[in-house]
XYZ file of C-alpha atoms in Angstrom:
586
model
C -55.452 31.194 8.791
C -52.497 29.988 11.015
C -53.656 28.383 14.088
C -53.238 30.488 16.998
C -51.967 29.681 20.382
C -54.113 30.863 23.820
C -50.818 31.843 26.379
C -51.949 30.500 29.271
C -53.333 32.456 32.437
C -50.916 31.439 35.030
C -46.850 31.337 34.221
C -48.022 28.231 37.035
C -50.613 26.326 34.915
C -49.471 23.646 32.000
C -51.542 23.148 30.206
C -51.156 24.671 26.452
C -54.889 25.091 24.984
C -54.816 24.999 21.111
C -57.366 25.871 18.132
C -57.207 25.029 15.072
C -58.565 26.638 11.302
C -62.214 26.259 10.860
C -62.449 24.254 8.313
C -59.769 21.139 10.485
C -61.820 18.675 11.952
C -59.923 18.126 14.348
C -60.169 20.627 17.555
C -57.891 20.258 20.667
C -58.809 22.117 24.507
C -57.532 21.407 27.883
C -59.419 19.474 30.732
C -57.338 21.962 33.268
C -58.900 24.916 32.823
C -61.927 25.992 29.837
C -61.679 29.416 27.786
C -64.923 30.838 26.611
C -66.225 30.219 23.253
C -64.332 27.022 22.952
C -65.687 24.212 21.469
C -66.030 20.513 23.091
C -62.397 18.467 22.638
C -61.383 15.528 20.863
C -57.539 15.586 22.163
C -55.413 16.739 24.988
C -51.923 18.933 24.228
C -50.240 19.533 27.146
C -46.148 20.085 27.453
C -42.999 18.361 27.891
C -43.596 18.105 31.660
C -47.057 16.891 31.994
C -47.000 14.218 29.780
C -47.891 10.934 31.240
C -43.753 8.991 31.387
C -45.712 5.475 31.483
C -45.556 3.416 27.943
C -41.602 5.745 27.513
C -38.441 2.672 28.121
C -37.261 3.637 30.555
C -33.338 3.272 28.913
C -34.230 6.027 25.982
C -32.564 9.163 25.955
C -35.415 11.034 26.043
C -32.761 14.489 25.933
C -32.027 14.154 22.888
C -36.479 14.336 20.327
C -35.928 14.211 16.710
C -35.667 17.107 14.385
C -39.202 18.605 12.861
C -37.808 17.168 9.529
C -36.913 13.712 11.010
C -40.832 13.437 12.632
C -42.539 12.378 8.800
C -39.523 10.987 6.633
C -40.726 7.542 5.456
C -39.139 4.495 6.783
C -36.281 4.484 3.508
C -35.648 7.841 3.618
C -34.995 7.035 7.734
C -32.910 3.849 6.875
C -31.088 5.528 3.881
C -30.089 8.051 6.671
C -28.478 6.123 9.071
C -25.712 4.649 6.036
C -25.243 8.373 4.167
C -26.653 10.593 6.912
C -23.366 12.961 7.640
C -24.957 14.787 10.511
C -24.761 13.611 13.354
C -27.343 13.294 16.690
C -24.895 15.161 18.917
C -25.622 18.128 16.385
C -29.047 17.975 16.234
C -29.574 18.172 20.159
C -27.233 20.832 19.693
C -29.445 22.281 16.811
C -32.408 21.849 19.558
C -30.969 23.208 21.942
C -30.809 26.399 20.256
C -34.749 26.694 19.695
C -36.618 29.339 21.245
C -38.807 28.224 23.854
C -41.060 28.546 21.674
C -40.029 25.595 19.977
C -41.421 23.310 23.018
C -43.292 20.310 21.265
C -47.169 20.019 21.998
C -47.817 16.445 23.102
C -51.521 14.729 21.653
C -52.832 12.448 23.998
C -56.480 11.119 24.242
C -59.553 12.753 26.203
C -60.825 11.069 29.186
C -62.769 8.087 27.596
C -62.120 9.193 23.936
C -63.324 6.363 21.665
C -61.035 6.116 19.257
C -58.289 5.607 23.051
C -58.650 1.052 22.709
C -59.140 0.833 26.178
C -62.621 2.646 25.260
C -63.644 0.242 22.732
C -67.281 -0.886 22.835
C -67.989 -4.801 24.668
C -68.698 -6.103 20.682
C -65.575 -4.103 19.082
C -63.240 -5.378 21.234
C -64.672 -9.009 21.946
C -63.764 -8.897 17.669
C -61.062 -7.686 18.254
C -59.817 -10.826 20.788
C -62.064 -13.738 18.637
C -59.893 -13.288 15.610
C -57.340 -12.555 17.728
C -57.630 -16.219 18.827
C -58.054 -17.100 16.315
C -54.973 -17.106 14.947
C -53.374 -18.147 18.084
C -55.446 -21.155 17.618
C -54.202 -21.739 13.660
C -50.071 -21.461 15.025
C -51.153 -23.811 17.736
C -53.244 -26.925 15.057
C -50.620 -26.104 12.803
C -48.587 -27.978 15.849
C -50.025 -30.979 16.529
C -50.984 -31.943 12.739
C -48.166 -31.707 11.125
C -46.668 -35.589 13.085
C -50.035 -36.727 12.627
C -48.927 -37.142 8.510
C -45.452 -38.590 9.635
C -45.962 -42.004 8.143
C -46.843 -40.843 4.215
C -44.706 -38.279 4.585
C -41.299 -40.538 5.797
C -41.861 -42.792 3.418
C -42.573 -40.263 0.294
C -39.010 -37.990 1.349
C -38.086 -40.987 2.113
C -36.837 -40.194 5.498
C -36.572 -41.341 8.969
C -38.930 -40.470 11.897
C -36.345 -38.533 13.542
C -35.351 -36.511 10.804
C -38.975 -35.614 11.105
C -39.154 -34.697 14.828
C -35.857 -32.449 14.152
C -39.382 -30.720 11.739
C -42.083 -30.537 15.036
C -38.792 -28.756 17.143
C -37.764 -25.905 14.479
C -41.669 -24.876 14.429
C -41.042 -24.214 18.371
C -37.231 -22.657 17.323
C -38.642 -20.531 15.373
C -42.243 -20.001 17.461
C -39.080 -18.842 20.224
C -36.350 -16.361 19.162
C -38.499 -14.901 15.886
C -40.956 -13.078 19.495
C -37.837 -11.663 20.443
C -37.896 -9.491 17.369
C -41.324 -9.371 16.498
C -43.381 -8.563 19.792
C -40.880 -5.051 20.254
C -41.762 -4.118 16.657
C -45.862 -4.536 17.025
C -44.715 -2.505 20.246
C -43.572 1.066 17.716
C -45.237 -0.058 14.430
C -48.740 -1.270 15.398
C -49.928 -4.396 15.710
C -51.872 -4.936 12.563
C -49.285 -4.285 9.932
C -47.744 -7.274 12.399
C -50.553 -9.938 11.485
C -51.268 -9.325 8.664
C -47.680 -10.406 7.586
C -47.362 -12.678 9.718
C -50.411 -14.393 8.550
C -49.433 -14.204 4.643
C -46.006 -15.498 5.727
C -47.866 -18.291 7.725
C -49.633 -18.972 4.678
C -47.737 -19.616 2.093
C -45.354 -22.202 4.467
C -48.146 -24.463 4.799
C -47.582 -24.554 1.035
C -44.033 -24.474 1.204
C -43.987 -28.111 3.787
C -46.038 -29.011 0.781
C -44.508 -28.858 -2.126
C -41.651 -29.633 -0.577
C -39.446 -32.973 -2.453
C -37.267 -33.513 0.262
C -37.632 -33.802 4.533
C -34.757 -30.550 4.245
C -37.133 -28.086 2.614
C -39.595 -29.557 5.159
C -37.726 -28.525 8.142
C -36.566 -24.914 6.668
C -40.200 -24.268 6.481
C -41.298 -25.670 9.433
C -38.905 -22.753 11.144
C -40.543 -20.499 9.067
C -43.498 -20.852 9.258
C -43.003 -21.028 12.752
C -41.163 -17.446 13.091
C -44.457 -16.361 11.073
C -46.956 -18.350 13.548
C -45.063 -17.280 16.589
C -47.444 -13.836 16.473
C -50.268 -15.935 16.935
C -48.716 -16.480 20.098
C -46.660 -13.730 22.265
C -49.003 -10.948 20.159
C -52.490 -11.741 21.474
C -51.350 -11.206 25.035
C -50.068 -7.850 24.288
C -53.674 -7.141 22.068
C -55.231 -8.284 24.919
C -53.969 -5.483 27.516
C -54.074 -2.834 24.627
C -58.071 -2.694 24.564
C -59.018 -4.880 28.387
C -58.772 -2.725 31.311
C -57.277 -5.326 34.547
C -60.156 -5.756 36.046
C -61.961 -7.178 32.169
C -59.207 -8.885 31.314
C -59.243 -12.638 32.976
C -62.842 -14.160 30.574
C -60.253 -12.477 27.594
C -57.384 -14.291 28.785
C -58.762 -17.607 29.201
C -60.278 -18.266 25.806
C -56.651 -17.249 24.406
C -54.838 -20.058 27.334
C -57.822 -22.313 26.122
C -56.814 -21.554 21.966
C -53.438 -21.668 23.152
C -52.914 -24.634 24.939
C -56.175 -26.506 23.949
C -55.962 -26.460 19.849
C -53.384 -28.437 20.499
C -55.280 -31.111 20.540
C -57.400 -30.077 17.800
C -55.026 -30.449 15.151
C -55.501 -33.829 14.557
C -59.519 -33.863 14.499
C -59.193 -33.150 11.094
C -55.843 -34.444 10.592
C -56.394 -38.369 12.009
C -58.661 -38.284 9.071
C -57.071 -36.731 6.077
C -53.923 -39.475 6.903
C -55.887 -42.473 7.343
C -57.466 -40.795 3.039
C -55.131 -42.718 1.220
C -56.252 -40.184 -2.035
C -55.205 -37.279 0.856
C -52.724 -37.503 3.580
C -49.920 -35.336 4.843
C -49.706 -33.242 1.339
C -53.601 -32.638 2.254
C -53.125 -32.127 5.631
C -51.050 -28.848 4.990
C -53.130 -28.650 1.466
C -56.463 -27.994 4.181
C -54.430 -25.475 6.370
C -53.940 -23.087 4.337
C -57.846 -22.988 2.962
C -58.542 -21.847 6.420
C -55.422 -19.806 7.113
C -56.489 -18.252 4.165
C -59.880 -17.406 4.773
C -58.748 -16.003 8.564
C -56.794 -13.436 6.699
C -59.641 -11.715 4.860
C -60.660 -11.239 8.694
C -57.443 -9.622 9.290
C -58.606 -6.332 8.308
C -62.068 -5.450 10.277
C -59.760 -5.925 13.081
C -58.344 -2.161 13.107
C -55.372 -1.371 15.020
C -55.161 -1.806 18.412
C -51.613 0.682 19.479
C -53.024 3.672 21.388
C -49.367 4.727 20.832
C -50.245 4.367 17.121
C -53.285 6.083 16.944
C -51.900 9.209 18.691
C -49.353 9.118 16.093
C -51.288 9.849 13.040
C -53.233 11.907 14.309
C -50.294 13.977 15.835
C -49.622 13.768 11.540
C -52.632 14.333 10.301
C -52.500 17.401 13.272
C -49.065 18.959 11.857
C -50.271 18.270 8.024
C -53.368 20.517 7.904
C -52.091 23.304 10.685
C -48.371 23.220 8.966
C -46.912 23.610 12.928
C -44.404 20.441 13.697
C -44.332 21.031 17.387
C -47.652 18.344 17.089
C -45.957 15.623 17.951
C -47.317 12.344 20.035
C -45.241 11.631 23.205
C -44.159 7.884 21.349
C -42.380 10.065 18.097
C -39.940 11.673 20.770
C -38.963 7.906 22.288
C -38.091 6.595 18.958
C -35.101 9.015 18.593
C -33.276 7.536 15.593
C -34.091 4.791 13.947
C -30.986 2.789 14.391
C -32.114 3.270 18.396
C -35.403 2.929 17.903
C -34.073 -1.011 15.852
C -31.146 -1.388 19.064
C -33.942 -0.550 21.753
C -36.910 -3.341 19.873
C -35.056 -5.706 19.175
C -32.909 -5.960 23.017
C -36.152 -5.226 25.386
C -36.956 -8.475 25.373
C -33.488 -10.166 25.962
C -33.176 -7.047 28.676
C -36.868 -7.589 30.613
C -35.793 -11.795 30.558
C -32.396 -11.727 32.281
C -33.255 -8.012 34.232
C -36.957 -8.356 35.472
C -37.247 -11.006 38.889
C -40.653 -11.766 38.229
C -39.880 -12.310 33.520
C -37.135 -14.664 34.888
C -38.962 -16.746 37.023
C -41.778 -16.795 35.758
C -40.201 -18.159 32.082
C -38.522 -20.364 33.765
C -41.542 -22.246 35.200
C -42.988 -21.771 32.526
C -40.404 -23.085 30.030
C -39.855 -26.022 32.301
C -43.942 -26.567 31.861
C -44.309 -26.699 28.416
C -41.405 -28.884 27.625
C -42.436 -31.945 29.649
C -45.768 -30.808 28.367
C -44.021 -31.856 24.450
C -41.965 -34.446 26.930
C -46.023 -36.588 27.878
C -47.207 -35.634 23.986
C -44.482 -37.862 22.924
C -44.515 -40.292 25.620
C -47.928 -41.246 25.692
C -48.510 -43.051 22.834
C -45.173 -45.407 23.437
C -47.041 -45.698 27.299
C -49.703 -47.306 25.868
C -48.514 -49.330 23.342
C -45.953 -50.431 25.809
C -47.261 -51.042 29.513
C -51.626 -51.702 27.815
C -50.843 -53.378 24.734
C -51.568 -50.896 22.405
C -50.596 -50.388 18.219
C -48.383 -47.595 18.598
C -49.007 -46.563 14.565
C -50.509 -43.290 13.766
C -51.465 -41.488 16.358
C -54.994 -41.039 15.306
C -58.094 -38.653 15.965
C -60.186 -37.404 19.081
C -62.721 -39.818 21.018
C -65.651 -39.730 18.077
C -63.070 -41.844 15.575
C -63.960 -44.627 18.705
C -67.739 -45.052 16.629
C -66.607 -45.198 13.349
C -63.681 -47.662 14.253
C -64.350 -49.214 17.920
C -61.549 -51.686 17.551
C -59.495 -50.067 16.421
C -56.702 -50.004 19.632
C -55.152 -47.026 16.977
C -57.949 -44.698 17.713
C -58.341 -46.170 21.370
C -54.948 -44.538 22.241
C -55.548 -41.320 20.453
C -58.851 -40.907 22.042
C -57.381 -41.608 25.625
C -54.938 -39.013 24.831
C -56.903 -35.775 23.749
C -59.966 -36.295 26.112
C -57.751 -35.658 28.725
C -56.111 -33.857 27.580
C -59.205 -31.375 27.031
C -60.795 -32.170 29.989
C -57.930 -30.426 31.475
C -58.224 -27.038 29.503
C -61.837 -26.535 30.468
C -61.447 -27.588 33.523
C -58.037 -24.625 32.774
C -61.339 -22.994 32.332
C -64.307 -23.173 34.537
C -61.463 -22.912 37.111
C -60.414 -18.763 35.584
C -64.185 -17.632 36.022
C -63.584 -18.547 40.199
C -59.566 -16.800 39.548
C -61.940 -14.057 38.192
C -64.598 -13.446 41.562
C -60.479 -13.666 43.692
C -58.778 -11.232 41.764
C -62.360 -8.469 41.751
C -62.520 -9.440 45.598
C -58.620 -9.109 46.751
C -57.711 -7.310 44.615
C -58.274 -3.587 46.325
C -55.886 -5.404 49.061
C -53.493 -7.069 46.731
C -52.686 -4.681 44.055
C -51.556 -7.739 40.662
C -50.837 -10.309 42.649
C -54.929 -10.355 43.144
C -53.463 -12.781 39.802
C -51.866 -15.626 41.288
C -54.521 -17.234 44.215
C -55.007 -19.736 40.990
C -51.800 -20.032 40.062
C -50.559 -21.322 43.774
C -52.560 -24.360 43.272
C -51.151 -24.735 40.031
C -48.173 -24.914 42.370
C -49.294 -28.312 43.821
C -51.210 -29.575 41.072
C -48.487 -29.683 38.370
C -45.898 -31.868 41.109
C -48.731 -33.890 41.699
C -50.132 -34.735 38.021
C -46.627 -35.748 36.920
C -46.295 -38.187 40.259
C -49.363 -39.577 38.884
C -48.627 -40.367 35.884
C -45.151 -41.534 37.005
C -46.188 -43.931 39.872
C -49.066 -45.300 37.251
C -46.442 -46.719 34.799
C -47.012 -49.949 35.701
C -48.777 -52.867 33.189
C -51.203 -53.809 36.585
C -52.568 -50.292 36.977
C -55.591 -49.307 34.879
C -55.183 -47.541 32.528
C -57.265 -44.727 33.772
C -55.072 -43.128 36.275
C -52.816 -42.772 33.819
C -55.605 -40.946 32.247
C -56.101 -39.066 35.918
C -52.435 -37.764 35.941
C -53.023 -36.264 32.744
C -55.665 -34.617 33.113
C -54.370 -33.213 36.292
C -51.499 -32.432 34.980
C -53.094 -30.256 31.503
C -54.362 -28.414 34.047
C -51.877 -26.782 36.220
C -50.283 -26.266 32.534
C -54.051 -24.540 31.848
C -53.368 -22.558 34.901
C -49.471 -21.768 34.607
C -50.486 -20.218 30.931
C -52.842 -18.113 31.408
C -51.288 -16.384 34.589
C -48.389 -16.382 33.421
C -49.711 -14.082 30.661
C -51.849 -12.146 32.660
C -49.798 -10.580 35.732
C -47.044 -9.692 33.120
C -49.983 -7.918 30.815
C -50.676 -6.594 33.906
C -47.065 -5.851 35.652
C -45.262 -4.582 32.454
C -48.731 -3.016 30.880
C -47.366 -1.252 27.108
C -44.415 -3.209 27.817
C -46.871 -7.105 27.314
C -45.595 -8.524 24.107
C -41.985 -7.946 25.022
C -42.303 -9.465 28.039
C -44.554 -12.484 26.662
C -41.993 -12.526 24.161
C -39.485 -13.366 26.756
C -40.654 -15.660 28.158
C -42.795 -17.505 25.113
C -38.421 -18.183 24.435
C -37.289 -20.002 27.583
C -41.520 -21.549 26.667
C -40.205 -22.450 23.486
C -37.007 -23.184 24.014
C -38.385 -26.756 26.950
C -41.080 -27.085 24.115
C -37.725 -27.846 21.531
C -34.755 -29.328 24.060
C -37.305 -31.699 25.775
C -38.548 -34.186 22.823
C -35.473 -34.231 20.855
C -34.152 -35.695 24.441
C -37.641 -38.094 25.208
C -37.316 -41.425 23.803
C -33.175 -41.777 24.873
C -34.206 -40.665 28.840
C -37.471 -43.464 28.724
C -34.678 -46.302 27.708
C -31.750 -45.284 30.226
C -34.546 -44.128 33.256
C -37.522 -46.552 32.160
C -41.162 -44.325 32.030
C -41.572 -44.444 36.136
C -38.368 -43.034 36.987
C -38.389 -40.261 33.685
C -41.180 -38.264 34.765
C -40.362 -39.129 38.503
C -37.326 -37.311 37.153
C -39.668 -34.374 36.540
C -42.106 -34.074 39.191
C -38.772 -33.555 41.512
C -38.216 -30.942 39.440
C -41.615 -29.399 39.131
C -41.383 -29.392 43.301
C -38.383 -26.883 43.464
C -39.861 -24.471 40.944
C -43.481 -24.830 42.763
C -41.976 -21.850 45.130
C -41.730 -19.101 42.165
C -45.393 -18.474 42.469
C -45.731 -18.098 46.092
C -43.372 -15.908 45.795
C -44.502 -13.479 43.653
C -47.610 -13.875 45.597
C -46.278 -12.934 48.935
C -43.503 -10.318 47.081
C -44.817 -8.982 44.338
C -44.611 -5.947 44.944
C -41.777 -5.349 46.765
C -39.478 -6.975 43.742
C -42.327 -4.407 41.484
C -40.817 -1.547 43.399
C -37.119 -2.513 42.282
C -38.211 -2.856 38.324
C -37.708 -0.089 36.066
C -40.313 -0.926 33.853
C -42.751 -2.083 35.733
C -44.000 0.052 38.975
C -43.964 3.024 36.311
C -47.220 0.332 35.154
C -48.230 -0.630 38.919
C -47.668 2.611 39.977
C -50.913 4.779 38.121
């Protein structure tokens, strides 16, 4: 029996109610007016004027909707239409406009507290998804630093220079920053889980390509591709967290994400240093061991589930059309997409659009891009500083402080201990400081709004140059190395806070477009990580350690006002944003 449409009781009433056939397991109802003998609702159906458009890209032309035939076309058919179809979108629009008013689409939305809505998942399910997503971040972060551990044996086996090997590090961060400008938006249109699975499979295969490489150029290409695949573990995780956690609960998951993103850079040398130290294993087995770990992780991805609510609604609308034969039922995002060609264009350009037109994204991207570049410079310089000023043997960058127990007289491992131990202290200081930030957020959110996320960001604006100044003016042989360790700790602490503040604030401000906004800042951040290490040694040779680091500290002072400006003037800036004002005004 075809579905029966119940006409609104009043001409001004804008909600529609539909009951499906008796053999259907999906029932629809409205929340405005319940009619007699209508079963409990599963979805809400609304007309065009009543849909929530806070998740719609304001650049899209919403007057042109896909035809009924286009709704359920597969991706390959849509690609074929782009190439061969003769009918223009204008003609399609004219055909749609000639239809009777009864053909106006009916949009399905989640009812209040619907458990299928990702924001209403149980806390247990949310934490499972969060931990799986953060594990992908950890794998990406450890792969960055573990690669450097094998320089000694890799350059020997491949007859390459250390500079050629270092290019592999820079290319990884380049792929890490550029590719999300495309993939982040596609995850918002096609779903998170498919991109996680495809990315991690590609990420795993690149371990094989590096380990089986016969020359350094193959390693460099593989590293770029691995950075591209691994970028999902950075930019998309922030979007995943924003999908399932409300702003009031988002602080702790974001803090865990930042802990693994920043702290796991020091985790790679733990196992990679020991592997490189074994002459029977060396650089190839650094890749094989990580490939095994990555393979085990991929087995967990099916348990993750989809977290993009618009994708879930699209599947429900498609099932509803199939069961009822009524093509009017659709999810709002299906009309937002329009043609595949326009979808590709909007998706690929959205991160760039946000980066260059949104002052919030642009300013924060500049700040974290500089901080991330300096972080890579500091990592590159620490071994040289300890070697030249305090007599440490630079050797092979080793493992963390536990190796001091095993090799108590080796300056190689002592230098490494100081590096990674103090970076770990900085990360844990940042993690526990964020617990206080969460209390400040809950206390001041009613008055400050999303700017309540920025209290510790303002503190980091001060700590960042202070840490660099301590590190700079401790670069003298007669200054005890503990002063360098203190500077490293404060710098890492501030970097952690900056990273977390950027991700949390952008997620709150841009909601459904969080992945695109985070992709924009990721580009700036990883370009800094790509370019800065390439001139590190030349800069230190020309300016010396103290003056080069002092220059970085001075630039950090110039950037320090950014969080303060957003803290005090953020609401006025967001009112001028086409994207943010729709999200934060809800």
